[in-house]
CSV table of C-alpha atoms in Angstrom, one decimal:
chain,number,residue,atom,x,y,z
A,1,MET,CA,14.8,-50.6,46.2
A,2,MET,CA,11.8,-48.7,48.0
A,3,SER,CA,11.7,-44.9,47.1
A,4,VAL,CA,10.6,-42.7,49.9
A,5,ASP,CA,8.7,-39.4,49.2
A,6,SER,CA,10.6,-36.2,50.3
A,7,ASP,CA,9.3,-34.1,52.9
A,8,VAL,CA,10.7,-30.9,51.4
A,9,ALA,CA,8.1,-28.9,50.2
A,10,ARG,CA,8.4,-27.7,46.3
A,11,PRO,CA,8.1,-24.1,45.6
A,12,PRO,CA,4.9,-22.9,44.2
A,13,SER,CA,5.0,-22.2,40.4
A,14,PRO,CA,5.3,-18.6,39.6
A,15,ARG,CA,2.3,-16.8,38.8
A,16,VAL,CA,1.2,-13.2,37.6
A,17,SER,CA,-2.1,-11.5,38.4
A,18,VAL,CA,-5.2,-11.9,36.2
A,19,GLY,CA,-5.0,-8.2,35.8
A,20,ARG,CA,-1.5,-8.0,34.5
A,21,ARG,CA,-2.2,-11.4,32.0
A,22,ALA,CA,-5.3,-9.5,30.7
A,23,VAL,CA,-3.4,-6.1,30.1
A,24,ALA,CA,-0.7,-8.0,28.3
A,25,VAL,CA,-2.9,-10.0,26.0
A,26,LEU,CA,-4.7,-6.5,25.2
A,27,LEU,CA,-1.4,-4.8,24.5
A,28,THR,CA,-0.3,-7.6,22.1
A,29,LEU,CA,-3.7,-7.5,20.4
A,30,VAL,CA,-3.9,-4.0,19.7
A,31,SER,CA,-0.2,-2.7,20.1
A,32,PHE,CA,3.2,-3.9,18.7
A,33,THR,CA,3.8,-7.7,19.2
A,34,GLY,CA,6.2,-8.5,22.1
A,35,VAL,CA,4.8,-5.8,24.3
A,36,GLY,CA,2.4,-8.1,26.4
A,37,HIS,CA,5.6,-10.7,26.5
A,38,ALA,CA,7.6,-8.0,28.2
A,39,LEU,CA,5.0,-6.9,30.6
A,40,LEU,CA,5.1,-10.6,31.8
A,41,GLY,CA,8.9,-10.6,32.1
A,42,ARG,CA,9.2,-12.7,29.0
A,43,TRP,CA,11.0,-9.8,27.0
A,44,ILE,CA,13.4,-12.2,25.0
A,45,ARG,CA,10.4,-14.3,24.1
A,46,GLY,CA,8.6,-11.1,22.8
A,47,VAL,CA,11.6,-10.1,20.8
A,48,LEU,CA,11.5,-13.3,18.9
A,49,TRP,CA,7.8,-13.1,18.3
A,50,ALA,CA,8.5,-9.4,17.0
A,51,GLY,CA,11.2,-10.5,14.9
A,52,ALA,CA,9.2,-13.2,13.3
A,53,LEU,CA,6.3,-10.7,12.5
A,54,ALA,CA,8.7,-8.2,11.1
A,55,LEU,CA,10.3,-10.9,8.9
A,56,PHE,CA,6.9,-11.9,7.5
A,57,GLY,CA,5.9,-8.4,7.3
A,58,MET,CA,8.7,-7.6,4.6
A,59,SER,CA,7.7,-10.4,2.5
A,60,VAL,CA,3.9,-8.8,2.1
A,61,PRO,CA,4.2,-6.8,-1.2
A,62,PHE,CA,6.1,-9.6,-2.9
A,63,VAL,CA,4.0,-12.7,-2.1
A,64,GLY,CA,0.5,-11.4,-2.4
A,65,PHE,CA,-2.5,-11.7,-0.1
A,66,VAL,CA,-1.2,-14.9,1.5
A,67,GLY,CA,1.6,-12.7,2.9
A,68,VAL,CA,-1.4,-10.8,4.9
A,69,VAL,CA,-2.9,-13.9,6.2
A,70,VAL,CA,0.5,-15.2,7.3
A,71,VAL,CA,1.2,-12.1,9.3
A,72,LEU,CA,-2.3,-12.1,10.8
A,73,GLY,CA,-1.9,-15.8,11.7
A,74,VAL,CA,1.5,-14.8,13.5
A,75,HIS,CA,-0.1,-11.9,15.3
A,76,LEU,CA,-2.8,-14.1,16.8
A,77,ALA,CA,-0.2,-17.0,17.5
A,78,ALA,CA,1.5,-14.3,19.7
A,79,VAL,CA,-1.8,-13.2,21.5
A,80,VAL,CA,-2.4,-17.0,22.2
A,81,ASP,CA,0.9,-17.6,23.5
A,82,VAL,CA,0.9,-14.4,26.0
A,83,MET,CA,-2.3,-16.1,27.3
A,84,LEU,CA,-0.5,-19.2,28.1
A,85,VAL,CA,3.2,-18.5,28.7
A,86,ALA,CA,4.3,-18.9,32.4
A,87,PRO,CA,6.2,-16.1,33.9
A,88,PRO,CA,10.1,-16.4,34.7
A,89,VAL,CA,11.0,-19.0,37.3
A,90,ALA,CA,11.9,-16.2,39.6
A,91,GLY,CA,8.4,-14.5,39.1
A,92,GLY,CA,7.3,-11.8,37.0
A,93,PRO,CA,9.0,-8.3,37.4
A,94,ALA,CA,7.9,-5.3,39.5
A,95,ARG,CA,5.3,-3.2,38.0
A,96,LEU,CA,7.8,-0.5,37.3
A,97,LEU,CA,10.5,-2.8,35.7
A,98,ALA,CA,7.6,-4.7,33.5
A,99,LEU,CA,6.2,-1.3,32.3
A,100,MET,CA,9.8,-0.1,31.5
A,101,MET,CA,10.4,-3.4,29.5
A,102,ALA,CA,7.2,-3.2,27.7
A,103,VAL,CA,7.5,0.4,26.7
A,104,GLY,CA,11.4,-0.5,25.7
A,105,VAL,CA,9.9,-3.2,23.2
A,106,GLY,CA,7.0,-1.1,22.1
A,107,LEU,CA,9.5,1.8,21.2
A,108,GLY,CA,11.8,-0.5,19.4
A,109,GLY,CA,8.9,-2.1,17.5
A,110,GLY,CA,7.6,1.3,16.6
A,111,VAL,CA,11.0,2.1,15.0
A,112,VAL,CA,11.3,-1.2,13.2
A,113,LYS,CA,7.5,-1.1,11.9
A,114,GLY,CA,8.6,2.6,10.6
A,115,VAL,CA,11.4,1.3,8.7
A,116,ILE,CA,9.5,-1.3,7.2
A,117,ARG,CA,7.0,1.2,6.1
A,118,ALA,CA,9.5,3.5,4.8
A,119,VAL,CA,11.8,1.2,2.8
A,120,VAL,CA,9.9,-2.3,2.3
A,121,SER,CA,6.2,-2.0,2.3
A,122,SER,CA,3.2,0.3,3.4
A,123,PRO,CA,-0.5,0.3,3.0
A,124,TRP,CA,-2.4,2.9,1.2
A,125,SER,CA,-6.1,3.7,0.5
A,126,VAL,CA,-7.7,4.8,-2.5
A,127,PRO,CA,-9.3,8.4,-1.3
A,128,SER,CA,-11.3,9.2,-4.7
A,129,GLY,CA,-12.4,8.1,-8.0
A,130,ALA,CA,-9.5,9.4,-9.9
A,131,MET,CA,-8.5,5.7,-10.6
A,132,GLU,CA,-11.7,4.0,-11.5
A,133,PRO,CA,-12.4,1.4,-13.0
A,134,SER,CA,-9.0,-0.2,-12.0
A,135,LEU,CA,-9.0,1.0,-8.4
A,136,LEU,CA,-12.2,1.9,-6.5
A,137,GLN,CA,-12.7,4.5,-3.8
A,138,GLY,CA,-12.5,2.4,-0.6
A,139,ASP,CA,-9.8,0.0,-2.1
A,140,VAL,CA,-6.7,-0.6,0.5
A,141,PHE,CA,-3.7,-1.9,-1.2
A,142,MET,CA,-0.2,-2.8,-0.5
A,143,ALA,CA,2.6,-0.8,-2.0
A,144,ASP,CA,6.2,-1.8,-2.5
A,145,ALA,CA,8.3,1.1,-1.0
A,146,SER,CA,11.6,-0.6,-2.0
A,147,VAL,CA,11.4,1.2,-5.3
A,148,ALA,CA,11.8,4.8,-3.6
A,149,SER,CA,14.4,6.7,-2.9
A,150,PRO,CA,17.3,6.2,-1.7
A,151,TRP,CA,17.0,2.2,-1.5
A,152,ARG,CA,15.8,1.8,-4.8
A,153,ARG,CA,16.1,-1.9,-5.9
A,154,ARG,CA,14.9,-1.6,-9.3
A,155,SER,CA,13.8,0.7,-12.0
A,156,LEU,CA,10.2,2.0,-12.2
A,157,ARG,CA,8.2,0.9,-15.1
A,158,ARG,CA,5.7,2.4,-17.2
A,159,GLY,CA,2.1,1.3,-16.2
A,160,GLU,CA,2.7,0.8,-12.7
A,161,VAL,CA,0.5,2.3,-10.0
A,162,LEU,CA,2.5,5.0,-8.4
A,163,VAL,CA,2.3,6.4,-4.8
A,164,PHE,CA,3.7,10.0,-4.5
A,165,ASP,CA,3.7,13.3,-2.7
A,166,PRO,CA,1.9,15.9,-4.9
A,167,PRO,CA,4.2,18.6,-6.7
A,168,ARG,CA,1.9,21.3,-5.2
A,169,GLU,CA,0.4,21.9,-1.7
A,170,SER,CA,-2.5,19.2,-2.0
A,171,SER,CA,-3.6,16.7,0.6
A,172,GLY,CA,-1.8,13.7,-0.4
A,173,PRO,CA,-0.1,11.2,-1.2
A,174,PHE,CA,-1.8,10.8,-4.6
A,175,VAL,CA,-2.3,7.7,-6.4
A,176,LYS,CA,-1.8,7.5,-10.2
A,177,ARG,CA,-0.3,5.4,-13.1
A,178,ILE,CA,3.1,6.0,-14.8
A,179,ILE,CA,2.5,6.7,-18.1
A,180,ALA,CA,5.9,8.4,-19.4
A,181,MET,CA,9.4,8.4,-18.1
A,182,ALA,CA,12.3,10.8,-18.6
A,183,GLY,CA,12.9,11.7,-22.2
A,184,ASP,CA,9.3,10.2,-23.3
A,185,SER,CA,7.1,12.5,-25.2
A,186,VAL,CA,3.4,12.2,-24.4
A,187,ARG,CA,0.2,13.7,-25.8
A,188,MET,CA,-3.6,12.9,-25.7
A,189,ASP,CA,-5.8,13.3,-28.7
A,190,ALA,CA,-9.4,12.9,-28.2
A,191,GLY,CA,-9.0,10.7,-25.4
A,192,ARG,CA,-6.3,8.5,-27.2
A,193,LEU,CA,-2.8,8.5,-25.4
A,194,TRP,CA,0.1,8.6,-27.5
A,195,VAL,CA,4.0,8.1,-26.1
A,196,ASN,CA,7.0,8.8,-28.2
A,197,GLY,CA,4.8,9.3,-31.1
A,198,GLN,CA,2.8,6.1,-31.0
A,199,PRO,CA,-0.6,5.3,-29.7
A,200,LEU,CA,-1.1,3.1,-26.9
A,201,ALA,CA,-2.8,-0.3,-28.0
A,202,ARG,CA,-6.3,-0.3,-26.6
A,203,ARG,CA,-9.6,-2.3,-26.9
A,204,ALA,CA,-13.2,-1.5,-26.1
A,205,ILE,CA,-14.8,-3.3,-23.1
A,206,ALA,CA,-18.5,-3.8,-22.9
A,207,GLU,CA,-18.5,-2.5,-19.4
A,208,THR,CA,-20.4,0.5,-17.6
A,209,CYS,CA,-18.3,3.4,-16.6
A,210,VAL,CA,-18.1,3.7,-12.6
A,211,ALA,CA,-20.0,6.9,-11.9
A,212,SER,CA,-18.8,8.2,-8.5
A,213,SER,CA,-19.9,11.6,-8.9
A,214,PRO,CA,-23.1,13.4,-10.2
A,215,ARG,CA,-21.2,15.1,-12.8
A,216,SER,CA,-19.8,11.9,-14.2
A,217,MET,CA,-23.3,10.5,-14.7
A,218,GLU,CA,-23.9,13.1,-17.2
A,219,LEU,CA,-21.2,12.3,-19.8
A,220,ALA,CA,-21.1,9.8,-22.4
A,221,CYS,CA,-18.5,7.3,-21.2
A,222,ALA,CA,-16.6,4.3,-22.5
A,223,VAL,CA,-14.4,1.7,-21.0
A,224,TYR,CA,-11.0,0.5,-22.8
A,225,GLU,CA,-8.5,-2.1,-21.7
A,226,GLU,CA,-5.0,-0.1,-22.4
A,227,THR,CA,-1.7,-1.8,-22.8
A,228,LEU,CA,1.6,-0.1,-21.6
A,229,GLY,CA,4.5,-2.2,-21.4
A,230,GLU,CA,3.8,-5.2,-19.5
A,231,HIS,CA,0.8,-3.7,-18.0
A,232,ARG,CA,-2.9,-4.2,-19.1
A,233,TYR,CA,-5.4,-2.0,-17.3
A,234,ARG,CA,-8.9,-0.5,-17.7
A,235,VAL,CA,-9.4,3.3,-18.3
A,236,GLN,CA,-12.7,5.1,-18.8
A,237,VAL,CA,-12.8,8.0,-21.3
A,238,SER,CA,-15.8,10.3,-22.2
A,239,ASP,CA,-16.2,12.1,-25.6
A,240,ALA,CA,-15.7,15.3,-24.1
A,241,LEU,CA,-12.2,14.8,-22.9
A,242,ALA,CA,-10.2,17.7,-24.0
A,243,SER,CA,-6.7,17.1,-25.8
A,244,PHE,CA,-3.2,17.3,-24.2
A,245,PRO,CA,-1.8,19.5,-24.5
A,246,GLU,CA,-4.7,22.0,-25.5
A,247,ARG,CA,-2.4,23.9,-27.8
A,248,GLU,CA,1.0,23.1,-28.9
A,249,GLY,CA,3.6,24.2,-26.7
A,250,ALA,CA,1.6,24.7,-23.7
A,251,CYS,CA,3.2,22.2,-21.4
A,252,PRO,CA,2.6,22.4,-17.8
A,253,ALA,CA,5.5,22.8,-15.2
A,254,GLN,CA,8.5,20.8,-15.4
A,255,LEU,CA,7.3,19.3,-18.9
A,256,GLU,CA,9.1,20.5,-22.0
A,257,PRO,CA,7.5,21.2,-25.5
A,258,ALA,CA,8.2,18.3,-28.1
A,259,GLY,CA,6.3,19.1,-31.4
A,260,THR,CA,2.6,18.5,-30.5
A,261,GLY,CA,3.4,16.8,-27.2
A,262,CYS,CA,5.2,17.4,-24.1
A,263,ARG,CA,8.5,15.8,-23.0
A,264,VAL,CA,9.6,14.4,-19.6
A,265,PRO,CA,12.6,16.1,-18.1
A,266,PRO,CA,15.4,13.9,-16.4
A,267,GLY,CA,14.5,12.6,-12.9
A,268,HIS,CA,10.8,13.2,-13.5
A,269,LEU,CA,7.7,10.9,-14.5
A,270,PHE,CA,4.3,11.6,-16.3
A,271,VAL,CA,1.3,10.2,-14.6
A,272,LEU,CA,-2.5,10.0,-15.2
A,273,GLY,CA,-5.4,8.6,-13.4
A,274,ASP,CA,-7.6,6.0,-14.9
A,275,ASN,CA,-10.6,7.9,-14.8
A,276,ARG,CA,-9.1,10.3,-17.4
A,277,ASP,CA,-12.1,13.0,-17.0
A,278,PHE,CA,-11.8,13.0,-13.4
A,279,SER,CA,-8.2,13.1,-12.3
A,280,LEU,CA,-5.8,15.9,-10.9
A,281,ASP,CA,-2.7,14.5,-12.5
A,282,SER,CA,0.4,15.6,-14.5
A,283,ARG,CA,-2.0,17.2,-17.2
A,284,HIS,CA,-2.6,19.9,-14.5
A,285,PHE,CA,0.6,19.8,-12.1
A,286,GLY,CA,3.2,18.9,-14.3
A,287,ALA,CA,6.0,16.1,-14.2
A,288,VAL,CA,6.4,14.3,-10.7
A,289,PRO,CA,10.0,14.5,-9.3
A,290,GLU,CA,11.2,10.8,-8.8
A,291,ASP,CA,12.2,11.9,-5.4
A,292,SER,CA,8.8,12.4,-4.4
A,293,ILE,CA,8.0,8.5,-4.9
A,294,ARG,CA,6.4,6.6,-1.7
A,295,GLY,CA,6.0,3.3,-3.7
A,296,VAL,CA,4.5,1.4,-6.4
A,297,GLY,CA,1.1,-0.6,-6.0
A,298,SER,CA,1.2,-4.3,-5.3
A,299,TYR,CA,-2.2,-5.9,-4.5
A,300,ILE,CA,-5.5,-5.0,-2.9
A,301,TYR,CA,-5.7,-6.8,0.5
A,302,PHE,CA,-9.3,-5.0,1.6
A,303,SER,CA,-11.8,-3.2,-0.3
A,304,SER,CA,-15.3,-1.8,1.2
A,305,GLU,CA,-18.2,0.3,-0.2
A,306,PRO,CA,-19.8,3.3,1.6
A,307,GLY,CA,-21.3,1.8,4.9
A,308,LEU,CA,-18.4,-0.6,5.4
A,309,ARG,CA,-19.9,-3.1,2.9
A,310,VAL,CA,-16.9,-5.5,2.0
A,311,ARG,CA,-16.2,-6.0,-1.6
A,312,TRP,CA,-14.9,-9.6,-1.2
A,313,ASP,CA,-14.3,-10.1,-4.9
A,314,ARG,CA,-11.7,-7.5,-4.8
A,315,VAL,CA,-9.7,-8.8,-1.7
A,316,GLY,CA,-6.2,-10.4,-2.8
A,317,ARG,CA,-6.6,-8.9,-6.4
A,318,TRP,CA,-3.2,-8.2,-7.7
A,319,MET,CA,-3.2,-4.6,-9.3
A,320,GLN,CA,-2.6,-4.2,-13.0
C-alpha cells in the first residue's frame, strides 16, 4: 500500500523568547530552584525540582560533604533543564501569569528553605578566633538544627560544638563547645579543666598555637588534645590563664556555687571556646539556656583565609 503525505500543515512547536529563557536560567541559577521553570509555564516540573533539592538538602548535616556536592549537582541539573525544556504545548503563559507563577514558586520555596534551616540544617561561619585551633576564622560549617527546641530529636552531648544565641546583648550567634550539662560541676585550675570532680584527659601536642591577634602572640602557649565524652579536640592554653572561678563561690549568672567549682542548673549548659585565653564564654556570661540553641556543628564545607584564599585541606572535614 502506498502512503500519501498529508497536505495538512502541522502546527509549529511552541517556543519562548530568548529573553524569557535567559531570565528563567538566571533566576534558577541565583534564586530558588523551580522559579525559572514556572516562568516558562512548567511550574509542576519546577516544583518537582524544588522538592528534590529540598529532600537532598535535609540530608546534608548527616551524610557529610558528599551531601553538599549532591545538592550542588541537583541545582546545576535544574539550571540545564531550564535551558533545554520546551514550553507547554499551548505555549508559554502570558507575562503576568508567568510572573505570578514564578513569584508563587519562589515564595513557597523560600518558606521551605526557612523551615529546613530552622529545624533540619543551617550553615554558619566562624567570625573570630575563639574556637582556635579546632575551628579557624573563615571556616563555614553545617549545623544540625534538629537538636534545637522544639523539635529536639536527640539529647545534646558534652564535647559538641554548639551554635546559640548569647545570653546577653551581643552580636551573635556564638559558636562554643559544650563542656558541662545540667547538674554537672565545673572548674578550671591553671588551665586544666575539671568536670564533676575529675580532670579531663588531655595530652600535649607538638603544634604551634594559632595566633589570630597581636596580644595572643605575646603569651607562652601550648596545644593539647582534650577528650570529653566521645569527642577529641584540640585546645590552646597559655600559662597566664586564670582559674575558674577566680575565687570560691564567685560563679557568674545562672551558675550555682558547688565547692571550689560551679554547678550548671537545669535547662542550661556550660560552654567554652577552645582558645581558652581569648574566648567570651560561660566564664563571663554564665550558663546558656537550652532554648537559645540553634544547632550543633556537623562538618566544615568551606574555609578561606583573609583575601579569599581557600583552605582546601579543611573542606569536608568532620568537626570534632
